[in-house]
Coordinates of C-alpha atoms in Angstrom, one line a residue:
Chain A
M612 CA 31.8 -21.6 -17.0
S613 CA 31.7 -20.0 -13.6
N614 CA 33.9 -17.1 -13.0
D615 CA 36.0 -19.4 -10.8
D616 CA 39.5 -17.9 -10.5
Q617 CA 38.8 -15.6 -13.4
K618 CA 38.5 -12.8 -10.9
T619 CA 40.2 -12.4 -7.6
S620 CA 38.0 -10.8 -5.1
P621 CA 40.2 -8.3 -3.3
S622 CA 40.8 -9.5 0.3
S623 CA 37.3 -10.9 0.9
L624 CA 36.4 -11.3 4.5
N625 CA 36.7 -15.0 5.4
R626 CA 35.2 -14.6 8.8
P627 CA 31.5 -14.3 9.6
F628 CA 30.2 -10.8 9.2
R629 CA 27.4 -8.9 10.9
V630 CA 24.6 -7.4 8.8
A631 CA 22.3 -4.7 10.0
V632 CA 19.1 -4.2 7.9
A633 CA 17.6 -0.7 8.4
Q634 CA 13.9 -1.2 8.1
I635 CA 13.0 2.5 8.0
A636 CA 10.3 4.9 7.0
P637 CA 11.9 7.8 5.1
K638 CA 10.3 11.2 4.9
L639 CA 8.9 11.7 1.4
G640 CA 11.1 14.0 -0.6
D641 CA 13.1 15.2 2.3
V642 CA 16.7 14.2 1.5
A643 CA 18.3 16.3 4.2
A644 CA 16.2 14.6 7.0
N645 CA 16.7 11.1 5.5
L646 CA 20.5 11.7 5.1
E647 CA 20.7 12.6 8.8
M648 CA 18.7 9.4 9.7
H649 CA 21.1 7.3 7.5
K650 CA 24.2 8.8 9.2
R651 CA 22.7 8.2 12.6
I652 CA 21.8 4.6 11.8
I653 CA 25.2 3.9 10.2
S654 CA 27.0 5.4 13.2
E655 CA 24.9 3.4 15.7
T656 CA 25.2 0.1 13.8
T657 CA 28.9 0.6 13.2
A658 CA 29.4 1.1 16.9
A659 CA 27.4 -2.0 17.5
G660 CA 29.7 -4.1 15.2
A661 CA 28.0 -4.0 11.8
D662 CA 30.2 -5.0 8.9
L663 CA 27.3 -4.1 6.4
V664 CA 24.3 -1.8 6.7
V665 CA 21.6 -2.3 4.2
F666 CA 18.9 0.3 3.5
P667 CA 15.7 -0.3 1.4
E668 CA 15.0 1.0 -2.1
L669 CA 14.9 4.9 -2.4
S670 CA 15.9 5.1 1.3
L671 CA 17.1 8.7 0.9
T672 CA 13.9 9.9 -0.7
G673 CA 10.8 7.8 -0.1
Y674 CA 8.8 6.2 -2.9
F675 CA 5.8 8.1 -4.4
L676 CA 8.0 11.0 -5.5
R677 CA 6.2 11.6 -8.8
D678 CA 7.4 15.1 -10.0
L679 CA 9.8 15.4 -7.1
V680 CA 12.3 13.0 -8.7
S681 CA 14.2 15.8 -10.4
E682 CA 14.3 17.8 -7.2
V683 CA 15.7 15.0 -5.1
A684 CA 18.1 13.5 -7.7
L685 CA 21.8 13.2 -6.7
K686 CA 24.8 13.2 -8.9
R687 CA 27.8 10.9 -8.2
D688 CA 29.8 13.8 -6.8
S689 CA 26.9 15.2 -4.6
S690 CA 27.8 16.1 -1.0
E691 CA 25.1 13.6 0.2
I692 CA 26.9 10.6 -1.4
I693 CA 30.3 11.9 -0.2
Q694 CA 29.0 12.2 3.3
L695 CA 27.7 8.6 3.3
S696 CA 31.0 7.4 1.8
D697 CA 32.8 9.2 4.6
V698 CA 31.1 7.2 7.2
S699 CA 31.9 3.9 5.5
S700 CA 35.5 3.5 6.5
H701 CA 34.7 0.6 8.8
T702 CA 31.4 -0.5 7.5
S703 CA 30.0 -1.3 4.1
V704 CA 26.8 0.5 3.4
V705 CA 24.2 0.2 0.6
F706 CA 21.4 2.7 0.3
G707 CA 18.7 3.7 -2.2
L708 CA 18.5 7.1 -4.0
V709 CA 17.4 8.9 -7.1
E710 CA 20.5 9.1 -9.1
E711 CA 21.2 11.5 -11.9
S712 CA 23.7 10.7 -14.6
S713 CA 26.0 13.3 -16.2
Q714 CA 23.6 13.2 -19.2
N715 CA 20.7 14.1 -16.8
Q716 CA 19.1 10.7 -17.0
I717 CA 17.3 10.0 -13.7
Y718 CA 17.5 6.5 -12.3
N719 CA 16.1 4.6 -9.3
G720 CA 19.5 3.6 -8.0
A721 CA 21.5 1.9 -5.2
V722 CA 24.9 2.9 -4.1
W723 CA 27.4 0.7 -2.3
V724 CA 30.0 2.6 -0.3
E725 CA 32.9 1.1 1.7
G726 CA 36.4 2.2 2.7
G727 CA 35.4 5.8 2.2
V728 CA 34.5 5.5 -1.5
V729 CA 31.7 4.6 -3.8
Q730 CA 32.3 0.9 -4.7
A731 CA 29.4 0.4 -7.1
V732 CA 26.1 1.8 -8.4
H733 CA 23.2 -0.3 -9.5
R734 CA 20.4 1.2 -11.6
K735 CA 17.1 -0.5 -11.4
A736 CA 16.6 -2.1 -14.8
Y737 CA 13.0 -3.1 -14.5
L738 CA 10.6 -0.3 -13.7
P739 CA 7.0 -1.4 -12.8
T740 CA 4.5 0.7 -14.7
Y741 CA 1.2 -0.9 -14.1
G742 CA -1.5 -1.0 -11.4
M743 CA -0.4 1.3 -8.6
F744 CA 3.1 1.8 -10.0
D745 CA 4.2 4.4 -12.5
E746 CA 8.0 4.2 -12.5
S747 CA 8.7 4.4 -16.2
R748 CA 7.1 7.8 -16.3
Y749 CA 9.6 9.1 -13.8
F750 CA 12.8 7.0 -14.2
A751 CA 15.2 5.9 -16.9
A752 CA 15.8 2.1 -16.8
G753 CA 19.3 0.8 -16.0
N754 CA 21.0 -1.2 -18.7
R755 CA 23.4 -3.3 -16.6
M756 CA 23.0 -6.4 -14.4
R757 CA 26.3 -7.3 -12.9
C758 CA 28.0 -8.2 -9.7
F759 CA 30.8 -6.2 -8.1
D760 CA 33.6 -7.0 -5.7
T761 CA 33.5 -5.8 -2.2
R762 CA 35.4 -6.5 1.0
L763 CA 32.6 -8.9 1.9
G764 CA 32.8 -10.8 -1.4
R765 CA 31.1 -10.5 -4.7
V766 CA 27.7 -8.8 -4.5
G767 CA 24.7 -8.5 -6.7
I768 CA 21.9 -6.0 -6.1
L769 CA 18.3 -6.3 -7.3
I770 CA 16.0 -3.4 -6.7
C771 CA 12.4 -4.4 -6.1
E772 CA 10.9 -5.2 -9.6
D773 CA 14.4 -6.4 -10.7
A774 CA 13.8 -9.4 -8.5
W775 CA 10.6 -10.4 -10.3
H776 CA 12.6 -11.2 -13.4
L777 CA 14.3 -14.6 -13.0
S778 CA 16.7 -13.6 -15.8
N779 CA 18.4 -11.2 -13.4
T780 CA 18.9 -13.9 -10.7
V781 CA 20.4 -16.1 -13.4
I782 CA 22.8 -13.4 -14.5
L783 CA 23.9 -12.5 -11.0
G784 CA 24.4 -16.2 -10.2
A785 CA 26.5 -16.7 -13.3
D786 CA 28.5 -13.5 -12.5
G787 CA 29.6 -15.2 -9.3
A788 CA 27.5 -13.6 -6.5
D789 CA 28.5 -14.4 -3.0
L790 CA 25.7 -12.3 -1.6
I791 CA 22.5 -10.9 -3.1
I792 CA 20.9 -7.7 -1.8
L793 CA 17.1 -7.3 -2.5
M794 CA 16.1 -3.7 -1.8
G795 CA 12.3 -3.3 -1.8
N796 CA 9.6 -0.7 -1.3
S797 CA 6.8 -3.3 -1.3
P798 CA 3.3 -2.2 -0.3
A799 CA 1.1 -4.2 2.0
R800 CA -1.5 -5.7 -0.3
G801 CA -3.7 -8.8 -0.2
V802 CA -5.4 -9.1 3.2
N803 CA -7.7 -12.1 2.5
T804 CA -5.4 -14.8 3.8
A805 CA -3.5 -15.6 6.9
E806 CA -0.3 -14.1 5.6
L807 CA -0.1 -10.8 3.8
A808 CA -0.1 -11.7 0.1
S809 CA 2.7 -9.3 -0.9
Q810 CA 4.8 -10.4 2.0
A811 CA 4.4 -14.0 1.2
V812 CA 5.5 -13.4 -2.4
W813 CA 8.6 -11.5 -1.3
H814 CA 9.6 -14.1 1.2
H815 CA 9.2 -16.7 -1.6
I816 CA 11.5 -14.7 -3.8
A817 CA 14.2 -14.2 -1.2
R818 CA 14.1 -17.9 -0.3
N819 CA 14.2 -19.0 -3.9
V820 CA 17.1 -16.7 -4.8
A821 CA 19.0 -18.1 -1.8
M822 CA 18.1 -21.7 -2.8
F823 CA 18.9 -21.5 -6.5
L824 CA 22.1 -19.5 -6.1
N825 CA 23.2 -21.0 -2.8
V826 CA 24.1 -17.6 -1.5
P827 CA 22.9 -15.6 1.5
V828 CA 20.2 -13.1 0.6
V829 CA 19.4 -9.8 2.4
F830 CA 15.8 -8.5 1.8
A831 CA 15.5 -4.9 3.0
N832 CA 12.0 -3.5 2.8
R833 CA 10.7 -0.2 4.2
V834 CA 7.8 0.5 6.5
G835 CA 5.6 3.6 6.9
Y836 CA 2.8 5.1 4.8
E837 CA 2.7 7.4 1.8
D838 CA -0.7 8.8 0.7
G839 CA -2.5 5.9 2.3
V840 CA -0.2 3.2 1.0
C841 CA 1.5 1.1 3.7
F842 CA 4.8 -0.6 3.2
F843 CA 5.0 -3.9 5.1
G844 CA 8.6 -4.3 6.3
S845 CA 9.2 -7.9 7.3
S846 CA 12.8 -7.7 6.1
Q847 CA 14.8 -10.9 6.1
V848 CA 18.2 -12.3 6.0
I849 CA 18.2 -15.8 4.4
A850 CA 21.0 -18.4 4.5
P851 CA 22.3 -20.1 1.4
G852 CA 19.7 -22.9 0.7
G853 CA 16.8 -20.9 2.0
S854 CA 16.5 -21.0 5.7
T855 CA 15.7 -17.8 7.5
L856 CA 18.5 -16.4 9.7
A857 CA 16.5 -13.4 10.8
Q858 CA 13.2 -11.6 10.1
A859 CA 12.1 -8.1 11.1
A860 CA 8.7 -7.2 12.4
Q861 CA 5.8 -6.5 10.1
L862 CA 4.9 -2.8 9.8
E863 CA 7.3 -1.6 12.4
E864 CA 10.6 0.3 12.2
E865 CA 13.5 -2.0 13.2
I866 CA 17.2 -2.6 12.8
L867 CA 17.4 -6.3 11.9
W868 CA 20.7 -8.1 12.8
A869 CA 22.1 -11.3 11.4
T870 CA 25.4 -13.0 11.0
I871 CA 26.4 -14.2 7.6
D872 CA 29.0 -17.0 7.6
P873 CA 31.0 -17.6 4.4
S874 CA 31.7 -21.1 5.6
A875 CA 28.0 -21.8 5.4
T876 CA 28.0 -20.7 1.8
R877 CA 30.9 -23.0 1.2
Q878 CA 29.1 -25.9 2.8
A879 CA 26.0 -25.2 0.8
R880 CA 28.0 -25.1 -2.5
I881 CA 29.6 -28.4 -1.6
I882 CA 26.4 -30.2 -0.7
T883 CA 24.4 -28.9 -3.6
P884 CA 26.9 -27.9 -6.4
L885 CA 24.3 -26.1 -8.5
A886 CA 26.7 -23.3 -9.6
R887 CA 29.3 -25.9 -10.6
D888 CA 26.7 -27.7 -12.8
E889 CA 25.3 -24.5 -14.3
R890 CA 25.6 -24.7 -18.2
L891 CA 26.0 -21.1 -19.3
E892 CA 26.8 -22.1 -22.9
L893 CA 23.5 -24.1 -23.1
T894 CA 21.6 -21.2 -21.6
L895 CA 23.2 -18.7 -24.0
R896 CA 22.6 -20.9 -27.0
E897 CA 18.9 -21.4 -26.3
L898 CA 18.3 -17.8 -25.5
E899 CA 20.1 -16.7 -28.7
R900 CA 17.9 -19.2 -30.6
I901 CA 14.8 -17.8 -29.0
A902 CA 15.9 -14.2 -29.7
H903 CA 16.6 -15.1 -33.3
E904 CA 13.3 -16.8 -33.8
R905 CA 11.5 -13.8 -32.2
N906 CA 13.2 -11.5 -34.7
Q907 CA 12.2 -13.8 -37.6
A908 CA 8.5 -13.8 -36.4
Chain B
M1287 CA -29.7 -10.9 -6.8
S1288 CA -27.7 -13.9 -7.8
A1289 CA -28.7 -17.3 -8.8
T1290 CA -26.6 -19.0 -6.2
K1291 CA -27.9 -17.2 -3.2
P1292 CA -30.8 -14.9 -3.9
D1293 CA -31.9 -14.6 -0.2
S1294 CA -28.5 -13.7 1.2
D1295 CA -28.6 -11.7 4.4
H1296 CA -26.3 -8.7 4.9
Q1297 CA -26.1 -9.4 8.6
N1298 CA -23.9 -12.4 8.0
P1299 CA -21.7 -11.8 5.0
S1300 CA -19.7 -15.0 5.7
Q1301 CA -22.7 -17.0 4.7
N1302 CA -21.8 -16.0 1.2
M1303 CA -18.4 -17.7 1.1
H1304 CA -17.7 -20.2 -1.6
T1305 CA -21.1 -20.1 -3.3
S1306 CA -19.7 -20.2 -6.9
Q1307 CA -19.1 -23.6 -8.5
P1308 CA -15.6 -24.7 -7.8
C1309 CA -13.4 -25.9 -10.7
P1310 CA -12.8 -29.6 -10.4
H1311 CA -9.1 -29.5 -10.0
A1312 CA -8.7 -26.1 -8.4
T1313 CA -8.0 -25.6 -4.7
P1314 CA -10.7 -23.2 -3.5
A1315 CA -9.4 -19.7 -3.6
A1316 CA -9.8 -17.5 -0.5
D1317 CA -13.1 -15.6 -0.5
P1318 CA -12.1 -12.2 -1.8
L1319 CA -14.3 -10.5 0.8
T1320 CA -12.8 -12.4 3.7
L1321 CA -10.3 -10.4 5.8
N1322 CA -7.3 -11.2 7.9
L1323 CA -9.0 -9.1 10.6
P1324 CA -6.1 -8.5 13.0
L1325 CA -3.8 -7.5 10.1
V1326 CA -6.4 -5.1 8.5
Q1327 CA -7.0 -3.6 11.9
K1328 CA -3.3 -3.0 12.4
I1329 CA -2.9 -1.5 8.9
L1330 CA -5.9 0.9 9.4
V1331 CA -4.9 2.0 12.9
G1332 CA -1.4 2.6 11.7
F1333 CA -2.8 4.6 8.7
I1334 CA -4.8 6.9 11.0
R1335 CA -1.9 7.4 13.4
N1336 CA 0.7 8.0 10.6
E1337 CA -1.4 10.2 8.3
V1338 CA -2.7 12.4 11.1
L1339 CA 0.6 12.8 13.1
R1340 CA 2.6 13.6 10.0
T1341 CA 0.5 16.7 9.4
G1342 CA 1.5 18.0 12.9
L1343 CA -2.0 17.4 14.3
K1344 CA -3.0 14.6 16.7
R1345 CA -6.8 14.7 16.7
V1346 CA -9.7 13.7 14.4
V1347 CA -13.3 14.8 14.3
F1348 CA -16.1 12.8 12.7
G1349 CA -19.9 12.7 12.4
L1350 CA -21.1 10.3 15.1
S1351 CA -24.3 8.8 13.5
G1352 CA -24.4 5.6 15.5
G1353 CA -24.2 3.7 12.2
I1354 CA -21.8 1.0 11.5
D1355 CA -19.3 3.0 9.3
S1356 CA -18.7 5.9 11.6
T1357 CA -18.7 3.5 14.5
L1358 CA -15.9 1.4 13.0
A1359 CA -14.0 4.6 12.0
A1360 CA -14.3 5.7 15.7
Y1361 CA -13.0 2.4 17.0
L1362 CA -10.0 2.6 14.7
A1363 CA -9.3 6.2 15.5
A1364 CA -9.6 5.7 19.3
E1365 CA -7.0 2.9 19.1
A1366 CA -4.8 5.0 16.8
L1367 CA -4.8 8.3 18.6
G1368 CA -6.3 7.7 22.1
P1369 CA -9.9 8.3 22.8
E1370 CA -9.2 11.8 24.2
N1371 CA -8.0 12.8 20.7
V1372 CA -11.2 11.7 19.0
M1373 CA -14.3 13.9 18.8
G1374 CA -17.6 12.5 17.6
V1375 CA -20.2 15.2 16.6
R1376 CA -23.9 14.2 16.6
M1377 CA -25.8 16.5 14.2
P1378 CA -29.4 15.6 14.4
Y1379 CA -32.2 17.0 12.3
S1380 CA -35.8 17.1 13.6
S1381 CA -36.6 13.9 11.7
S1382 CA -33.6 12.0 13.0
S1383 CA -34.5 8.8 14.7
S1384 CA -33.9 8.5 18.5
E1385 CA -31.9 5.3 17.7
T1386 CA -29.4 7.4 15.9
M1387 CA -28.8 9.5 19.0
E1388 CA -28.8 6.6 21.4
H1389 CA -26.4 4.5 19.3
G1390 CA -24.1 7.5 18.9
Q1391 CA -24.0 7.9 22.7
L1392 CA -23.4 4.2 23.1
V1393 CA -20.3 4.4 20.9
A1394 CA -19.0 7.5 22.7
D1395 CA -19.5 5.9 26.1
R1396 CA -17.9 2.6 25.1
L1397 CA -14.8 4.2 23.6
G1398 CA -14.6 7.2 26.1
I1399 CA -14.1 9.5 23.1
Q1400 CA -15.2 13.2 23.3
S1401 CA -18.6 13.9 21.8
K1402 CA -21.0 16.8 21.4
T1403 CA -24.4 17.4 19.8
L1404 CA -25.0 20.3 17.4
S1405 CA -28.4 20.4 15.7
I1406 CA -28.6 21.2 12.0
A1407 CA -32.4 21.9 12.2
A1408 CA -32.2 25.7 12.4
Q1409 CA -29.8 26.2 9.5
V1410 CA -31.5 23.6 7.2
D1411 CA -35.0 25.0 8.0
S1412 CA -33.8 28.6 7.6
Y1413 CA -32.5 27.9 4.2
F1414 CA -35.5 25.9 2.9
S1415 CA -38.0 28.4 4.4
Q1416 CA -36.8 30.8 1.6
L1417 CA -37.7 28.3 -1.1
S1418 CA -41.0 26.9 -2.3
P1419 CA -42.2 23.9 -0.2
D1420 CA -42.0 21.4 -3.1
V1421 CA -38.3 20.9 -2.8
T1422 CA -37.6 17.2 -3.3
R1423 CA -36.7 14.8 -0.5
L1424 CA -33.4 14.1 -2.2
R1425 CA -32.4 17.8 -2.2
R1426 CA -33.3 18.1 1.5
A1427 CA -31.2 15.0 2.2
N1428 CA -28.2 16.3 0.3
M1429 CA -28.5 19.7 2.0
M1430 CA -28.5 18.0 5.4
A1431 CA -25.4 16.0 4.5
R1432 CA -23.6 19.1 3.4
Q1433 CA -24.6 21.1 6.4
R1434 CA -23.1 18.3 8.6
M1435 CA -19.9 18.6 6.5
T1436 CA -19.6 22.3 7.1
I1437 CA -20.0 21.8 10.8
L1438 CA -17.4 19.1 10.9
Y1439 CA -14.9 21.3 9.1
D1440 CA -15.6 24.2 11.5
Q1441 CA -15.3 21.8 14.5
S1442 CA -12.0 20.5 13.1
A1443 CA -10.6 24.1 13.4
E1444 CA -11.8 24.4 17.0
F1445 CA -10.6 20.9 18.0
Q1446 CA -7.3 21.2 15.9
A1447 CA -8.3 18.0 14.2
L1448 CA -8.6 16.4 10.8
V1449 CA -12.0 15.3 9.5
L1450 CA -12.2 11.5 9.5
G1451 CA -14.0 10.0 6.5
T1452 CA -16.5 7.3 7.1
S1453 CA -17.6 6.2 3.5
N1454 CA -17.0 2.6 2.7
K1455 CA -15.9 1.2 -0.7
T1456 CA -19.4 0.0 -1.6
E1457 CA -21.0 3.4 -1.3
L1458 CA -18.0 5.1 -2.9
L1459 CA -18.1 2.9 -5.9
L1460 CA -21.9 3.1 -6.3
G1461 CA -21.8 6.9 -5.7
Y1462 CA -24.3 6.4 -2.9
G1463 CA -23.3 9.4 -0.9
T1464 CA -23.5 13.2 -1.1
L1465 CA -20.6 15.0 -2.9
H1466 CA -19.1 17.5 -0.6
G1467 CA -21.3 16.1 2.1
D1468 CA -20.6 12.7 3.8
M1469 CA -18.1 12.0 1.0
A1470 CA -15.9 14.9 2.1
S1471 CA -13.0 14.2 4.5
A1472 CA -9.3 14.6 5.1
L1473 CA -8.6 10.9 5.4
N1474 CA -10.7 7.8 5.2
P1475 CA -9.6 4.6 6.9
I1476 CA -12.5 2.4 5.6
G1477 CA -12.7 3.6 2.0
D1478 CA -11.1 0.4 0.7
L1479 CA -13.4 -1.9 2.7
Y1480 CA -16.7 -3.1 1.3
K1481 CA -19.8 -2.9 3.5
S1482 CA -19.6 -6.6 4.2
Q1483 CA -16.0 -6.2 5.3
V1484 CA -17.0 -3.2 7.5
W1485 CA -19.4 -5.6 9.4
E1486 CA -16.7 -8.2 9.6
L1487 CA -14.1 -5.9 11.1
S1488 CA -16.7 -4.2 13.4
E1489 CA -17.6 -7.5 14.9
H1490 CA -14.0 -8.4 15.3
M1491 CA -13.3 -5.1 17.1
G1492 CA -16.2 -5.5 19.5
V1493 CA -18.7 -3.0 18.2
P1494 CA -22.0 -3.5 20.1
P1495 CA -24.2 -6.1 18.3
E1496 CA -27.2 -3.7 18.2
I1497 CA -25.1 -1.5 15.9
V1498 CA -23.7 -4.3 13.8
K1499 CA -27.1 -6.0 13.3
K1500 CA -29.3 -3.0 12.5
P1501 CA -30.2 -2.3 8.9
P1502 CA -28.0 0.4 7.5
T1503 CA -29.6 3.8 6.9
A1504 CA -28.6 7.3 6.1
D1505 CA -31.5 8.4 8.4
L1506 CA -32.3 11.3 6.1
W1507 CA -36.0 10.6 6.3
A1508 CA -38.1 8.3 8.5
G1509 CA -37.9 4.6 7.7
Q1510 CA -35.2 5.0 5.1
T1511 CA -32.9 2.0 4.7
D1512 CA -30.0 1.7 2.2
E1513 CA -31.0 -1.7 0.9
D1514 CA -34.6 -0.7 0.2
E1515 CA -33.4 2.4 -1.6
L1516 CA -30.7 0.6 -3.6
G1517 CA -33.0 -2.3 -4.4
F1518 CA -30.3 -4.9 -3.6
S1519 CA -28.5 -6.2 -0.6
Y1520 CA -24.9 -5.2 0.4
A1521 CA -24.0 -8.9 0.5
D1522 CA -24.9 -9.3 -3.2
V1523 CA -23.5 -6.1 -4.5
D1524 CA -20.2 -6.6 -2.6
R1525 CA -19.8 -10.0 -4.1
L1526 CA -20.4 -8.5 -7.6
L1527 CA -18.2 -5.4 -7.0
V1528 CA -15.2 -7.4 -5.8
R1529 CA -15.3 -9.5 -8.9
M1530 CA -16.0 -6.6 -11.2
V1531 CA -13.6 -4.0 -9.7
D1532 CA -10.9 -5.8 -7.8
Q1533 CA -10.6 -8.9 -9.9
R1534 CA -11.5 -7.2 -13.2
I1535 CA -13.7 -10.0 -14.4
P1536 CA -15.4 -9.0 -17.7
L1537 CA -19.2 -8.3 -17.4
A1538 CA -20.1 -11.2 -19.7
D1539 CA -18.2 -13.7 -17.5
L1540 CA -20.0 -12.4 -14.4
E1541 CA -23.3 -13.4 -15.9
N1542 CA -21.9 -16.9 -16.3
E1543 CA -21.1 -16.9 -12.6
G1544 CA -24.8 -16.5 -11.8
F1545 CA -25.2 -12.8 -11.4
Q1546 CA -28.3 -11.5 -13.1
K1547 CA -27.7 -9.4 -16.2
Q1548 CA -29.9 -6.5 -15.1
F1549 CA -28.1 -6.4 -11.8
I1550 CA -24.7 -6.4 -13.4
E1551 CA -25.7 -3.7 -15.8
R1552 CA -27.3 -1.5 -13.2
V1553 CA -24.3 -1.7 -10.9
A1554 CA -21.8 -1.1 -13.7
R1555 CA -23.8 1.9 -14.7
M1556 CA -23.9 3.3 -11.2
V1557 CA -20.1 3.0 -10.9
R1558 CA -19.6 4.6 -14.3
T1559 CA -22.0 7.5 -13.9
T1560 CA -20.8 8.5 -10.5
Q1561 CA -17.1 8.6 -11.4
F1562 CA -17.3 12.4 -11.0
K1563 CA -17.9 12.0 -7.3
R1564 CA -14.6 10.2 -6.8
R1565 CA -12.5 12.8 -8.7
L1566 CA -11.3 16.4 -8.2
P1567 CA -13.3 18.9 -10.3
L1568 CA -12.3 19.1 -14.0
I1569 CA -9.8 21.8 -14.7
A1570 CA -9.6 23.3 -18.2
K1571 CA -6.0 23.0 -19.3
V1572 CA -4.3 26.0 -20.8
G1573 CA -0.9 26.2 -19.0
P1574 CA 2.1 24.0 -19.1
R1575 CA 1.5 22.3 -15.8
T1576 CA -2.1 21.7 -14.8
I1577 CA -2.9 20.5 -11.3
D1578 CA -3.1 16.7 -11.2
R1579 CA -2.5 16.3 -14.9
D1580 CA 1.1 17.3 -15.3
F1581 CA 1.6 18.8 -11.8
R1582 CA 1.9 15.6 -9.9
Y1583 CA 2.9 15.4 -6.3
S1584 CA 1.8 13.1 -3.5
R1585 CA -0.2 14.7 -0.8
D1586 CA 2.4 13.5 1.8
W1587 CA 5.1 15.4 0.0
G1588 CA 7.8 16.4 2.5
T1589 CA 6.4 14.5 5.5

């Protein structure tokens, strides 16, 4: 029940491609300054041979926006998105933004641009609203979880809390992901152990997604401080199966480079054919039973 | 204050590790007060550097008391901004101990930070000379703490600096500080560290042992020590607070862990009744967007 041959990815790259992960510290609420930074990084990494540039969650705006969300929200036809599309003719770029729909719903979003156009938009579907997080107050929740085709293959995006729900990983795997992008704004928390607790958890997630889906995973996390909260960075590129291809510094700005090789994905899928053996009908049947029983209760 | 270790000694908080009964099959969890010291140092140094520089300033000023909290804050600030950009102000009163001045000097010399001495005696005495002599010791102490704050804010204007806070998490939670006095600051690098953790990090950063080992005191009157005044040790209250506040353990369960009921209730009451000290003043709402209720912006807005 995989999507094997159901969809033909348009001219996917079959050669290894270079990924640049922009581990940045955006200015809070200053879209113009952050846009200039994005353009500079895209220009420099494109010149250095990047096929894909990945920015973290809310990279155009910063995180603790609170009432600023409506002031920094961008519609699909905004000049900022057009400007970033314009610099994507040779490089695919994915960045984070506050996205406003035509119905004026405001989302925590991610936009994938390539070949000069917007290829896809993902809207964060799971908004953390507990502890130090308050996203449901400020954002509408996305209602879609699906992969999209790019020149690098079929891609699924999970924005931060999205990745904490295994159901999303399962969906993107079933939808035929060749590459998973995890875009985070994860704060540094838990300083009682040798490894920063929040970092350890995120690296587990990235490795698990790569292992269970047998795809490469890019984890892009930001750094810097907002109102005393520190974001830890430590972005990663993980190979299919879970080994670490590259890892950025903790707490420091960095452009992290890695090469993703589609032939490694092929090898992993042949050695451990998890996707082949996935039983979508069984999953669906049991989930439907559970949903039915919950409705009865 | 606890059944497991009633005689614990604040000078060595690590003695208090793993005193609760382990579950038979559980791997022992990390002591919640133990710190990954190099990592915490890096986060706090980065905090000072980032949160100061983004305002367009590059300096901090703080009250140099020679106590452990302001000493640790000074060590962090000197690393973050360079010692030349850190100003410690000693603000003695006539009753201040000579140790306060000496240890303040020791810190300034060790770090190579700037320092100056400005007595608060004249302004405090001038004020109280207008009042009847039966003013309580607590009022005098609070007045001294607030006079020091006004001096720090004035010095911050001269030195083009932000005022660095030096209140730790234990005293902030207990409300053991003077509102608009030592609790006032622009930014506080140690406000999420319990006192035991302040000692731990101070030792790690090479604070002189005579400062780490001495009993903590506000030095607002002769012979005052925090632990005498509070009636419990920092080691004990930190172990209680980290369970109560950070790990959200219900009070009844804390009793089963060996903390005495009266101790739990007293500390919980202190936290509750001093909540006002940790918040902005109450604002009567009449308009559509009231500050901090439905007018919500981060302080670092636009930086």
